[in-house]
JSON list of C-alpha atoms in Angstrom, two decimals:
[
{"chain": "A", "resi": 1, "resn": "UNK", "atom": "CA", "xyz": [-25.37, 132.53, 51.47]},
{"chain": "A", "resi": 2, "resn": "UNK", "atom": "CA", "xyz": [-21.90, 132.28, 49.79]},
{"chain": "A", "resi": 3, "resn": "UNK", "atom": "CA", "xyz": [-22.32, 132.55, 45.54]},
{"chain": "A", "resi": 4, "resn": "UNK", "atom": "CA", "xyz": [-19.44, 131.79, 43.17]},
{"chain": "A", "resi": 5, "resn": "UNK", "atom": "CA", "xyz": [-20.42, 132.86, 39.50]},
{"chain": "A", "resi": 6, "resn": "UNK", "atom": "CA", "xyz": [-18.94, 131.58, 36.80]},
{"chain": "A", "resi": 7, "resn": "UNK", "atom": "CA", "xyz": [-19.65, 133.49, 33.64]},
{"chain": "A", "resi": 8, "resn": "UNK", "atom": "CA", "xyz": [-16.76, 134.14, 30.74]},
{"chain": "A", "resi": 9, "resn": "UNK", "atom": "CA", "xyz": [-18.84, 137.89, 29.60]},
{"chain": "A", "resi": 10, "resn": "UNK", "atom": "CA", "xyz": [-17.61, 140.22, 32.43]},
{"chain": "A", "resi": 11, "resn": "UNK", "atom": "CA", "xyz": [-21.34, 142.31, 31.92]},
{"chain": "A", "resi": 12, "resn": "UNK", "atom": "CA", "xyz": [-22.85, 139.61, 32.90]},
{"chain": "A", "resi": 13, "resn": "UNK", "atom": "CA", "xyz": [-20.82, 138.63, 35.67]},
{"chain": "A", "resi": 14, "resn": "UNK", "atom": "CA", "xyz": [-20.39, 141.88, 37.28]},
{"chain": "A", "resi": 15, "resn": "UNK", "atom": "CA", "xyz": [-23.83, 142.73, 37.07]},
{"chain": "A", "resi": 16, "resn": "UNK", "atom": "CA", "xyz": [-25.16, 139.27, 38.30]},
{"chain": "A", "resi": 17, "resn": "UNK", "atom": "CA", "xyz": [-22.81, 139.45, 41.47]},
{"chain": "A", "resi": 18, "resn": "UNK", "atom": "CA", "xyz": [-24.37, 143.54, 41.92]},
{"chain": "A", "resi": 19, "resn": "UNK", "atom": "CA", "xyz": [-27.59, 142.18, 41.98]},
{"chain": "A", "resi": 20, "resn": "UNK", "atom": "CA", "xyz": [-27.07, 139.42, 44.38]},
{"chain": "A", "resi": 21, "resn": "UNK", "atom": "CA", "xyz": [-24.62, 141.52, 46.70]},
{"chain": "A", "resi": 22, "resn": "UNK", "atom": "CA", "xyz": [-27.55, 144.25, 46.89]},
{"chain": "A", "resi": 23, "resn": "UNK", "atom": "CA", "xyz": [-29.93, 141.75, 48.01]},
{"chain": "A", "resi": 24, "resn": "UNK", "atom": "CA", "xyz": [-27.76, 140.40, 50.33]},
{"chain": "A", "resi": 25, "resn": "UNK", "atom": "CA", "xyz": [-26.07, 137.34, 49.13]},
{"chain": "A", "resi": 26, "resn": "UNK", "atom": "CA", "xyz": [-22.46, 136.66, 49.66]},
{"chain": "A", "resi": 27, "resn": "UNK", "atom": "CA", "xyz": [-20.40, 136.48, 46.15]},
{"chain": "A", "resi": 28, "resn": "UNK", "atom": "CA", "xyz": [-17.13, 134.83, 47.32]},
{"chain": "A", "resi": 29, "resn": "UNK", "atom": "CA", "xyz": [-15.80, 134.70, 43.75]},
{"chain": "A", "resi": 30, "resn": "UNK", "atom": "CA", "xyz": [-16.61, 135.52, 39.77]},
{"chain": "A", "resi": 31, "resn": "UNK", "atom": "CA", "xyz": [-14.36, 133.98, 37.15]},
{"chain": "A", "resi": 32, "resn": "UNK", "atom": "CA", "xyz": [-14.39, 133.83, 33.62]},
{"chain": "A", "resi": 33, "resn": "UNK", "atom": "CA", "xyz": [-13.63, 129.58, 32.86]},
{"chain": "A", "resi": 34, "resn": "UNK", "atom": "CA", "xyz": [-15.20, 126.10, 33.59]},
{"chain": "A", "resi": 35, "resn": "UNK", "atom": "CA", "xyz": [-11.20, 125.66, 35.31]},
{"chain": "A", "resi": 36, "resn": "UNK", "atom": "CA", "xyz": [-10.73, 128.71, 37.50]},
{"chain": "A", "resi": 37, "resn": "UNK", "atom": "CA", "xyz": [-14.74, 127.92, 38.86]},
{"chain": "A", "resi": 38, "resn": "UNK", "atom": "CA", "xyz": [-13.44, 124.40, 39.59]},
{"chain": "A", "resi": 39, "resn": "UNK", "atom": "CA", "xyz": [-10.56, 125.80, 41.60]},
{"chain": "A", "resi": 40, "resn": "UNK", "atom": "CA", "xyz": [-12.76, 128.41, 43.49]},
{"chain": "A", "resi": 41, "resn": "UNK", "atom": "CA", "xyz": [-15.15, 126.14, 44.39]},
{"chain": "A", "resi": 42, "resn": "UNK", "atom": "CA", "xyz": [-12.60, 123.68, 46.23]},
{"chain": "A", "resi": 43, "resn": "UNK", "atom": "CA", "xyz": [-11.45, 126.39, 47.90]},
{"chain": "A", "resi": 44, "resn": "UNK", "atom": "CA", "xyz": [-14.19, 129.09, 48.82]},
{"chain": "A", "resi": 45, "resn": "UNK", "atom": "CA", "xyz": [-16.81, 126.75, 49.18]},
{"chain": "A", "resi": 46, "resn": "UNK", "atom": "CA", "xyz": [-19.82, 127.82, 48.37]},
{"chain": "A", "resi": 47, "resn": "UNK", "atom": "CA", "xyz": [-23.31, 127.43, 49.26]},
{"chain": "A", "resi": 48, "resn": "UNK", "atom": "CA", "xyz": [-24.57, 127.95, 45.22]},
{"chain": "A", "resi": 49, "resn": "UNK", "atom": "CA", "xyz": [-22.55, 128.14, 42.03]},
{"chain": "A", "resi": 50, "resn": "UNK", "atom": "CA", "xyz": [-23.92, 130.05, 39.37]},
{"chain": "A", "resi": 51, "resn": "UNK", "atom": "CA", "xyz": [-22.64, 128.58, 36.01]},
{"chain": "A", "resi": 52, "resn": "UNK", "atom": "CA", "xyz": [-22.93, 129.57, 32.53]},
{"chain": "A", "resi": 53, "resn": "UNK", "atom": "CA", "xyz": [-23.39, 126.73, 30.07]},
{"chain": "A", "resi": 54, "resn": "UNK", "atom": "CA", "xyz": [-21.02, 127.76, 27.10]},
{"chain": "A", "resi": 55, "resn": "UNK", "atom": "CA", "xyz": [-17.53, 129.19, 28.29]},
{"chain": "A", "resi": 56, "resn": "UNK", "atom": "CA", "xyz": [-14.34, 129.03, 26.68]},
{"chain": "A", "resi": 57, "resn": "UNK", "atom": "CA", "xyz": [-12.68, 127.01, 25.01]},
{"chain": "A", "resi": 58, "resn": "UNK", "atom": "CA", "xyz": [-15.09, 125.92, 22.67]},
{"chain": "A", "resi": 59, "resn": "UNK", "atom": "CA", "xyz": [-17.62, 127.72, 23.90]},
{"chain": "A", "resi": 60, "resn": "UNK", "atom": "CA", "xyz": [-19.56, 124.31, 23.30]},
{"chain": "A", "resi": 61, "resn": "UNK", "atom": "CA", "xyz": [-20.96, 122.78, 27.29]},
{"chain": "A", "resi": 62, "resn": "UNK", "atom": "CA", "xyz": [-18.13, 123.47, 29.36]},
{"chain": "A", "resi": 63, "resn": "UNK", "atom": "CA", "xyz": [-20.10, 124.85, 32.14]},
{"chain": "A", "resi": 64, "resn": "UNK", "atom": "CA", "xyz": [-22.23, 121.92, 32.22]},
{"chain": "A", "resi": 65, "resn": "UNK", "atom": "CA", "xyz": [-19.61, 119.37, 32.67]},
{"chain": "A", "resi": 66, "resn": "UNK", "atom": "CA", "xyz": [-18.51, 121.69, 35.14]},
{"chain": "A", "resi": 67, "resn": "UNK", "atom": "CA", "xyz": [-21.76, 121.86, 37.05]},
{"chain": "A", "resi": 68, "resn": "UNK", "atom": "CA", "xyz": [-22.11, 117.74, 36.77]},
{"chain": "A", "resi": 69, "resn": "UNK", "atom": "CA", "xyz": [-18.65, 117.81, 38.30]},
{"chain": "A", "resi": 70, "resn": "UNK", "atom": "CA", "xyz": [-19.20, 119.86, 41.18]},
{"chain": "A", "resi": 71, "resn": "UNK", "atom": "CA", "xyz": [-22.31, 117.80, 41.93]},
{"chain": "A", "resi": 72, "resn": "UNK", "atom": "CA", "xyz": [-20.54, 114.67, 41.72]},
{"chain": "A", "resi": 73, "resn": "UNK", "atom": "CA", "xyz": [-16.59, 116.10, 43.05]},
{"chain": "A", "resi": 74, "resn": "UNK", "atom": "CA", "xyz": [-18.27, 117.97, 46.42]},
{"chain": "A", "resi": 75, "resn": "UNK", "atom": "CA", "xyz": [-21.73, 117.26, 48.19]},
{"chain": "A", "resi": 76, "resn": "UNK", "atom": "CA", "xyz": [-22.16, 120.50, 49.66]},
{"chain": "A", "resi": 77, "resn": "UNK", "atom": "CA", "xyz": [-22.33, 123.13, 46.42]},
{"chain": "A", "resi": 78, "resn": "UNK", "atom": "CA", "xyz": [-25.70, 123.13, 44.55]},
{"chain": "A", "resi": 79, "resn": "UNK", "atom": "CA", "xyz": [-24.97, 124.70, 41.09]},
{"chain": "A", "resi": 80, "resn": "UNK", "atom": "CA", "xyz": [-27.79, 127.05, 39.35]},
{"chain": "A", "resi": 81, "resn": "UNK", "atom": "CA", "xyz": [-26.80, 126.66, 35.57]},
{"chain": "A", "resi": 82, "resn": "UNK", "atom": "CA", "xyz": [-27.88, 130.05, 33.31]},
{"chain": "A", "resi": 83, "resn": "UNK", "atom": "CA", "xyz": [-28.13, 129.76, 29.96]},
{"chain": "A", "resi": 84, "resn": "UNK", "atom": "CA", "xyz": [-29.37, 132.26, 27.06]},
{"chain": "A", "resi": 85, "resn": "UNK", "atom": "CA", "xyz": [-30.56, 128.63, 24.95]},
{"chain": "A", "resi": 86, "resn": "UNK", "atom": "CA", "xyz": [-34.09, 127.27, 26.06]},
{"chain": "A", "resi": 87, "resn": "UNK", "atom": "CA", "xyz": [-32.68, 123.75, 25.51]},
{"chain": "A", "resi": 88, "resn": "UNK", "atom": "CA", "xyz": [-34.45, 120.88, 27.32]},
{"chain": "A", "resi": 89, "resn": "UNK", "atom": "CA", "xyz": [-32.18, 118.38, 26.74]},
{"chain": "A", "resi": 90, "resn": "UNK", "atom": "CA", "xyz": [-29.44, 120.47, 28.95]},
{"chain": "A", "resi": 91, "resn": "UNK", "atom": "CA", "xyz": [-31.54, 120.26, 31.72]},
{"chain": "A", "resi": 92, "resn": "UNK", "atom": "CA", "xyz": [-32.49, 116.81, 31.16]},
{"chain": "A", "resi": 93, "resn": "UNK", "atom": "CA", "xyz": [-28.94, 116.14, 31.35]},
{"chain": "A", "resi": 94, "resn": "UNK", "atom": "CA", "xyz": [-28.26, 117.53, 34.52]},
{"chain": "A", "resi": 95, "resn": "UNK", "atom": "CA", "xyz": [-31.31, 116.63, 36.38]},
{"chain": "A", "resi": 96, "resn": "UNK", "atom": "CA", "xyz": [-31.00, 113.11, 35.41]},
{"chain": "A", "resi": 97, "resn": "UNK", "atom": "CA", "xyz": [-27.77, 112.77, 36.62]},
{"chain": "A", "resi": 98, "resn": "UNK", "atom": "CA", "xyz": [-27.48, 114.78, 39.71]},
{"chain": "A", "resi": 99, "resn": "UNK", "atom": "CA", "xyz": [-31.63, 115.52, 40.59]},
{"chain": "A", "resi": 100, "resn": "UNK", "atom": "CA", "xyz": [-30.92, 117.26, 43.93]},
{"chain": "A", "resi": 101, "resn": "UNK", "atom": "CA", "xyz": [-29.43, 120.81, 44.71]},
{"chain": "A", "resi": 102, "resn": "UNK", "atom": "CA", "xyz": [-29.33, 121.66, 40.94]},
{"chain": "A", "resi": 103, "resn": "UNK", "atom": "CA", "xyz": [-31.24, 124.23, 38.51]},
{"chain": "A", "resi": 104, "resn": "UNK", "atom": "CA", "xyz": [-31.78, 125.36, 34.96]},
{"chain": "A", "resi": 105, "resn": "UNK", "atom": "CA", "xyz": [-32.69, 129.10, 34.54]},
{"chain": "A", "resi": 106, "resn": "UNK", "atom": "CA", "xyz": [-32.69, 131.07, 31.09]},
{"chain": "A", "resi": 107, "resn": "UNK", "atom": "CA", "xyz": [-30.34, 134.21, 31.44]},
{"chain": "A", "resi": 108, "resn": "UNK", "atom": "CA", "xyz": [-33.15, 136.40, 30.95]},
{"chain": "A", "resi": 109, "resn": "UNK", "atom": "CA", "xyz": [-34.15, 135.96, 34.53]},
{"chain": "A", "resi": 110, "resn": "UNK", "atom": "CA", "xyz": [-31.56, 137.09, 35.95]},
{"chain": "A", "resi": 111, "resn": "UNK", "atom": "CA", "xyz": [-33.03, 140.92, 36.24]},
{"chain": "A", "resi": 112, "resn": "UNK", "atom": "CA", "xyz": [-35.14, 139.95, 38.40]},
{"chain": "A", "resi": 113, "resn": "UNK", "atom": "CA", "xyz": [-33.43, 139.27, 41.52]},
{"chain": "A", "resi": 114, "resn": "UNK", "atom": "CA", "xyz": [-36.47, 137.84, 43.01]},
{"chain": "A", "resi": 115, "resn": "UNK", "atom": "CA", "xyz": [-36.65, 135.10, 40.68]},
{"chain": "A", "resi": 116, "resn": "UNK", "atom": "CA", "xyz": [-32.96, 134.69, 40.96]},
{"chain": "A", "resi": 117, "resn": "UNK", "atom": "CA", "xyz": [-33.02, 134.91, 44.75]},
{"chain": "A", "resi": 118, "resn": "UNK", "atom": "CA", "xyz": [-35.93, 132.02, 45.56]},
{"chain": "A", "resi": 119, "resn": "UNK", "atom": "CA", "xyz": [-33.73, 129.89, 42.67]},
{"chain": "A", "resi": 120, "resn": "UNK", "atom": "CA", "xyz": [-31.12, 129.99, 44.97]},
{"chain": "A", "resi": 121, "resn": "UNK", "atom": "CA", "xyz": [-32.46, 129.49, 48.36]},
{"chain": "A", "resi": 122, "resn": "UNK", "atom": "CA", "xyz": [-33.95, 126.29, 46.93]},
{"chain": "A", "resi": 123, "resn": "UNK", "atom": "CA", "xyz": [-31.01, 125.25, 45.59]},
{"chain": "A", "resi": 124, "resn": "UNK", "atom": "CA", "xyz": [-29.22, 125.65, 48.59]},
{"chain": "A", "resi": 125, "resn": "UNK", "atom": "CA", "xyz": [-32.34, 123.54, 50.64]},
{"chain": "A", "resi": 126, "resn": "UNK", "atom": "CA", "xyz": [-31.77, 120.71, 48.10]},
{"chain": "A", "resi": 127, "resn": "UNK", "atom": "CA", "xyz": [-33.95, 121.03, 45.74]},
{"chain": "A", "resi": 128, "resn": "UNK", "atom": "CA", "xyz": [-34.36, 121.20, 41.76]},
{"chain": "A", "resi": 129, "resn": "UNK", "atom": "CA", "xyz": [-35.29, 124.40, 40.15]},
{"chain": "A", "resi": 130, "resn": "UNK", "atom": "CA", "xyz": [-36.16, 124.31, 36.46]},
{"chain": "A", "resi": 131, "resn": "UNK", "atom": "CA", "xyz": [-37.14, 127.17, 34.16]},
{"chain": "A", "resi": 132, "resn": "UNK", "atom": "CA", "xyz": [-41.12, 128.10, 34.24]},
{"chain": "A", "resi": 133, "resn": "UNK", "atom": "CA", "xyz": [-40.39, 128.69, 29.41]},
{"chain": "A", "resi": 134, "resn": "UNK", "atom": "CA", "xyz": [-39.33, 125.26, 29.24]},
{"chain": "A", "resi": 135, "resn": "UNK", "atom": "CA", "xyz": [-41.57, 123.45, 31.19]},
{"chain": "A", "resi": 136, "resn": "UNK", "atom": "CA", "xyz": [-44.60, 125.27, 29.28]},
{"chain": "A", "resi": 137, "resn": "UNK", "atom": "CA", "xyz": [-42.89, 124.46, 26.42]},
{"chain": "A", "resi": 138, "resn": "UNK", "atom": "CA", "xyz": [-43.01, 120.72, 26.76]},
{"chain": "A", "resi": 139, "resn": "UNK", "atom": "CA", "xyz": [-46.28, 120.82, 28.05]},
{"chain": "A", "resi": 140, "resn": "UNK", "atom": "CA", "xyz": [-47.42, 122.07, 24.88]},
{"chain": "A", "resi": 141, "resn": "UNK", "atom": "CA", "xyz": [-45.46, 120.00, 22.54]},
{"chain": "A", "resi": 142, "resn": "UNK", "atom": "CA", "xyz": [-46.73, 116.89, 20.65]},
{"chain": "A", "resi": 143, "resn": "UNK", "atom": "CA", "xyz": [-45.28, 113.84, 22.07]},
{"chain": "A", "resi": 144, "resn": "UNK", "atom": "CA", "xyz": [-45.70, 110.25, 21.34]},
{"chain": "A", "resi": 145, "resn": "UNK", "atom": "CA", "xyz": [-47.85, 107.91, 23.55]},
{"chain": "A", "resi": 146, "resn": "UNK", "atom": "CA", "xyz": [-46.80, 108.04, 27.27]},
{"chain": "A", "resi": 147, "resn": "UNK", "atom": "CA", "xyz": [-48.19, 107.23, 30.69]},
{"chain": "A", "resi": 148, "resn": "UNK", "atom": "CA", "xyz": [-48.57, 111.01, 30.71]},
{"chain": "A", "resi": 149, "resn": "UNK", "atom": "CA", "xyz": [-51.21, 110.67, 28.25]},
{"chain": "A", "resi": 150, "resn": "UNK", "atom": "CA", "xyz": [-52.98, 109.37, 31.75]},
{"chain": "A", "resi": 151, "resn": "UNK", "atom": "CA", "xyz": [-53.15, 112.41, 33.37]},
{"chain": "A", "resi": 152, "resn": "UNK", "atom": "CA", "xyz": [-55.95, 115.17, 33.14]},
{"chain": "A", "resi": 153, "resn": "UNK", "atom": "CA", "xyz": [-55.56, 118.90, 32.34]},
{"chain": "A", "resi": 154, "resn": "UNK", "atom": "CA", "xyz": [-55.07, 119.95, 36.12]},
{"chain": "A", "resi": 155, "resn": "UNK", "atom": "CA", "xyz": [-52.68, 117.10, 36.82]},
{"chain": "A", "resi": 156, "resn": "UNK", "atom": "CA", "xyz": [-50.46, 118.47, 34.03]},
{"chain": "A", "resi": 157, "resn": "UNK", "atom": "CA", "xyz": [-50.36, 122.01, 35.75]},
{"chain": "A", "resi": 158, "resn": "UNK", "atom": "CA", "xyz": [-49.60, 120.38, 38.78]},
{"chain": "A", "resi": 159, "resn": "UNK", "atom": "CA", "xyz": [-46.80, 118.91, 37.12]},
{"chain": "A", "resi": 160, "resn": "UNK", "atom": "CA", "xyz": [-45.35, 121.16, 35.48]},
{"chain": "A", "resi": 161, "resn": "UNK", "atom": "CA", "xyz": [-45.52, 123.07, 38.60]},
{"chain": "A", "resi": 162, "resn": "UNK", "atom": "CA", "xyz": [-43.70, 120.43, 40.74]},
{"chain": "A", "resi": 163, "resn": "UNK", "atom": "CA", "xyz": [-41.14, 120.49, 37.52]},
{"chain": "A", "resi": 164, "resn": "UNK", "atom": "CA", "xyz": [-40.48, 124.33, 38.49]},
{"chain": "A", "resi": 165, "resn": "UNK", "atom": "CA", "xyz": [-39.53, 122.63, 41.82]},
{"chain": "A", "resi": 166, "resn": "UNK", "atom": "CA", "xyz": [-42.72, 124.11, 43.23]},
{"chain": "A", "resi": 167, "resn": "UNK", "atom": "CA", "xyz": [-43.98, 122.48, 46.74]},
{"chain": "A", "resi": 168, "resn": "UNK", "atom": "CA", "xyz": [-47.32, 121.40, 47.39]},
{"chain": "A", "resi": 169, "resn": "UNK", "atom": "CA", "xyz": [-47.74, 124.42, 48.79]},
{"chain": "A", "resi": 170, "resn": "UNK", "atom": "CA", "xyz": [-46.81, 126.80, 46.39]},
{"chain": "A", "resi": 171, "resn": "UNK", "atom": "CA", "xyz": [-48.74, 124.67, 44.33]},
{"chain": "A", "resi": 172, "resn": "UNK", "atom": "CA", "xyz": [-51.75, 125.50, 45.91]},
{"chain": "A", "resi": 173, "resn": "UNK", "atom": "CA", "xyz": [-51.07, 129.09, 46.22]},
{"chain": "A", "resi": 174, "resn": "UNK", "atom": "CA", "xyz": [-50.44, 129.51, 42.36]},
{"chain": "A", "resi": 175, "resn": "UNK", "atom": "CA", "xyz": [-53.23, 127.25, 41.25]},
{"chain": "A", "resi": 176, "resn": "UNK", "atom": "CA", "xyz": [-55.91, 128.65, 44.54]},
{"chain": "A", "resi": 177, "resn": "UNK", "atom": "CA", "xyz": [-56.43, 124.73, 45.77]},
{"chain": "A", "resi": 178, "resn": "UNK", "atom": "CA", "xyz": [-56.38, 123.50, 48.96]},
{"chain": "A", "resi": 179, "resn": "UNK", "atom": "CA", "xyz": [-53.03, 121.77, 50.33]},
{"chain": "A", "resi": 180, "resn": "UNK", "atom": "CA", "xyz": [-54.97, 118.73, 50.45]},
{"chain": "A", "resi": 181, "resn": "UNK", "atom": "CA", "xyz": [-56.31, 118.91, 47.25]},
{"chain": "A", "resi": 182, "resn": "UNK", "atom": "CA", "xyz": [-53.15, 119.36, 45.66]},
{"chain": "A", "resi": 183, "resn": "UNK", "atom": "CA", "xyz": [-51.26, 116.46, 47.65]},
{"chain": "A", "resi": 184, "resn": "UNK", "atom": "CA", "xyz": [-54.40, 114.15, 46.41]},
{"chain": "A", "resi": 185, "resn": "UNK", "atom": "CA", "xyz": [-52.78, 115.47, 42.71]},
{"chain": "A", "resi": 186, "resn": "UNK", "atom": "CA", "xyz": [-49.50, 114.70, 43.52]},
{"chain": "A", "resi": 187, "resn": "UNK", "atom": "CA", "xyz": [-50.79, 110.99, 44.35]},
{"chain": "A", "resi": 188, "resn": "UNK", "atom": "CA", "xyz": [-52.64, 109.91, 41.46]},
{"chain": "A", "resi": 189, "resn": "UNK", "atom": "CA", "xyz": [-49.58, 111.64, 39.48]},
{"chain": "A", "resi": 190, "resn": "UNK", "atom": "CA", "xyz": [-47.39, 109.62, 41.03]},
{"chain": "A", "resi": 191, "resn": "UNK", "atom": "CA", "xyz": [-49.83, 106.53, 40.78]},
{"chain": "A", "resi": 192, "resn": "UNK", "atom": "CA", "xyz": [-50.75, 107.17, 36.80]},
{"chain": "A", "resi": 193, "resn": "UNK", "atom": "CA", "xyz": [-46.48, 107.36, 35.90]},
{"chain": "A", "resi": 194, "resn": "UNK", "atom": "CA", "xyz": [-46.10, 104.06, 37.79]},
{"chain": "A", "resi": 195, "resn": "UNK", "atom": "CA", "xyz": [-43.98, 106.04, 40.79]},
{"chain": "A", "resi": 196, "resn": "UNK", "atom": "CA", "xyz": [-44.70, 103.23, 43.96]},
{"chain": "A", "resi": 197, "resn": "UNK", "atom": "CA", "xyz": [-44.48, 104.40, 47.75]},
{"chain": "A", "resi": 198, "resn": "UNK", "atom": "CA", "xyz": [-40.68, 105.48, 48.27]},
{"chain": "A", "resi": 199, "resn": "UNK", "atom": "CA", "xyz": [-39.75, 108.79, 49.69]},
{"chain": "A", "resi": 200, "resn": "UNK", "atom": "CA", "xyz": [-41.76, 111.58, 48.49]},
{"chain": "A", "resi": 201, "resn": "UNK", "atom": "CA", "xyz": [-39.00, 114.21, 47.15]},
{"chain": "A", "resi": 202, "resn": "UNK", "atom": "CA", "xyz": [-37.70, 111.21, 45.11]},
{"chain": "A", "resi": 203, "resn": "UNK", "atom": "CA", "xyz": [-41.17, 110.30, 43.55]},
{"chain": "A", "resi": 204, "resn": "UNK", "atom": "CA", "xyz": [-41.25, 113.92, 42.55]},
{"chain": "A", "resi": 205, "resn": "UNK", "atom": "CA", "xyz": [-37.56, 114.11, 41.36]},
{"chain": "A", "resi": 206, "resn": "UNK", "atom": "CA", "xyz": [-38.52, 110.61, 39.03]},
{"chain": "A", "resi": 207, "resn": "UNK", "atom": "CA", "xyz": [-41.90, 112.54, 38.06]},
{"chain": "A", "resi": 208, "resn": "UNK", "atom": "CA", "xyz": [-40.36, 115.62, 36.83]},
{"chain": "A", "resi": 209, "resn": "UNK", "atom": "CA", "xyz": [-37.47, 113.43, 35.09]},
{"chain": "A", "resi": 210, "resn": "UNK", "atom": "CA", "xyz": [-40.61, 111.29, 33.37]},
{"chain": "A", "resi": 211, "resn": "UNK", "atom": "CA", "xyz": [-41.72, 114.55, 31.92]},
{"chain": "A", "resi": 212, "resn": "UNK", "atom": "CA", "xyz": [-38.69, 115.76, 30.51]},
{"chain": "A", "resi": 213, "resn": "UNK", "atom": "CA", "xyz": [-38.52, 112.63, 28.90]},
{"chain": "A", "resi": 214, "resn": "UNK", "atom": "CA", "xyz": [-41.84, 112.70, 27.23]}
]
């Protein structure tokens, strides 16, 4: 899998692309701006970019507006933004806007290459990956009335699960139900947030975006 990283702290650049050229990954470029990752990723063409939220000049959301723009610019790249700020609302934003191929991961997980390595493999398959801290931090935070109100304890971990960008069946793995039983969750999920028959990935794309909402 090619990787382009886009990081403006060389320590964390150099030792991201280490990691992921141990474990087999292909980094194809590292640079240090929102403009130089732009460039390399019209030219190398990567599978993944790995993109920092805050990079220079203003160190404000460069690398966001960067990832949005690679997402909406080139339909190959899925972009894996890192970030050292458990901030929902930055991976609200990018979810809601671009749902598929994208994901939100607090720096801290980078160390473990496992982590990092599923994050991208997903990504590159299409789908969203968001971090397991802020997902258990909206589940436990007081919210005004929503159809989420509807669902029961285990339909929340579900949730919050399929927020992670968990499948059914690693669903069922982590929480020891049966396939079945855990598709019959993802249905009266879908049912209780008002999510009618469609395809599937985009009931759970709307799901996830309903509870980062909430």
């Amino acid at each position: 899998m090619r990787i382009v990283i886009a990081d403006d702290a060389m320590l964390m650049r150099e030792g991201t692309a280490r990691l992921l050229q141990d474990a087999g990954f292909d980094v194809v470029d590292k640079v240090d701006d929102a403009r130089k990752l732009m460039r390399a990723v019209a030219v190398e063409r990567p599978d993944v970019a790995i993109v920092d939220i805050k990079m220079p000049p203003t160190h404000t959301d460069e690398g966001l507006v960067a990832a949005e723009e690679i997402r909406r610019s080139h339909p190959h790249p899925g972009v894996l933004v890192l970030s050292q700020y458990l901030e929902s609302s930055y991976a609200l934003r990018l979810l809601e806007h671009h749902p598929e191929s994208v994901g939100y991961l607090l720096k801290e997980r980078v160390s473990d290459i496992a982590v990092l390595a599923d994050a991208l493999v997903r990504i590159s398959e299409g789908e969203s990956v968001l971090d397991p801290t802020i997902v258990a931090r909206l589940v436990r935070r007081p919210r005004d009335a929503s159809p989420l109100d509807e669902l029961t304890e285990r339909e929340r971990e579900v949730l919050a699960l399929v927020a992670e960008g968990r499948s059914n069946q690693g669903v069922s793995q982590l929480l020891f139900l049966s396939p079945k039983t855990v598709e019959a969750h993802v249905g009266r999920i879908f049912s209780k947030l008002g999510l009618g028959e469609t395809q599937n990935y985009h009931r759970r794309v709307l799901a996830v975006l309903a509870f980062l909402r909430s």
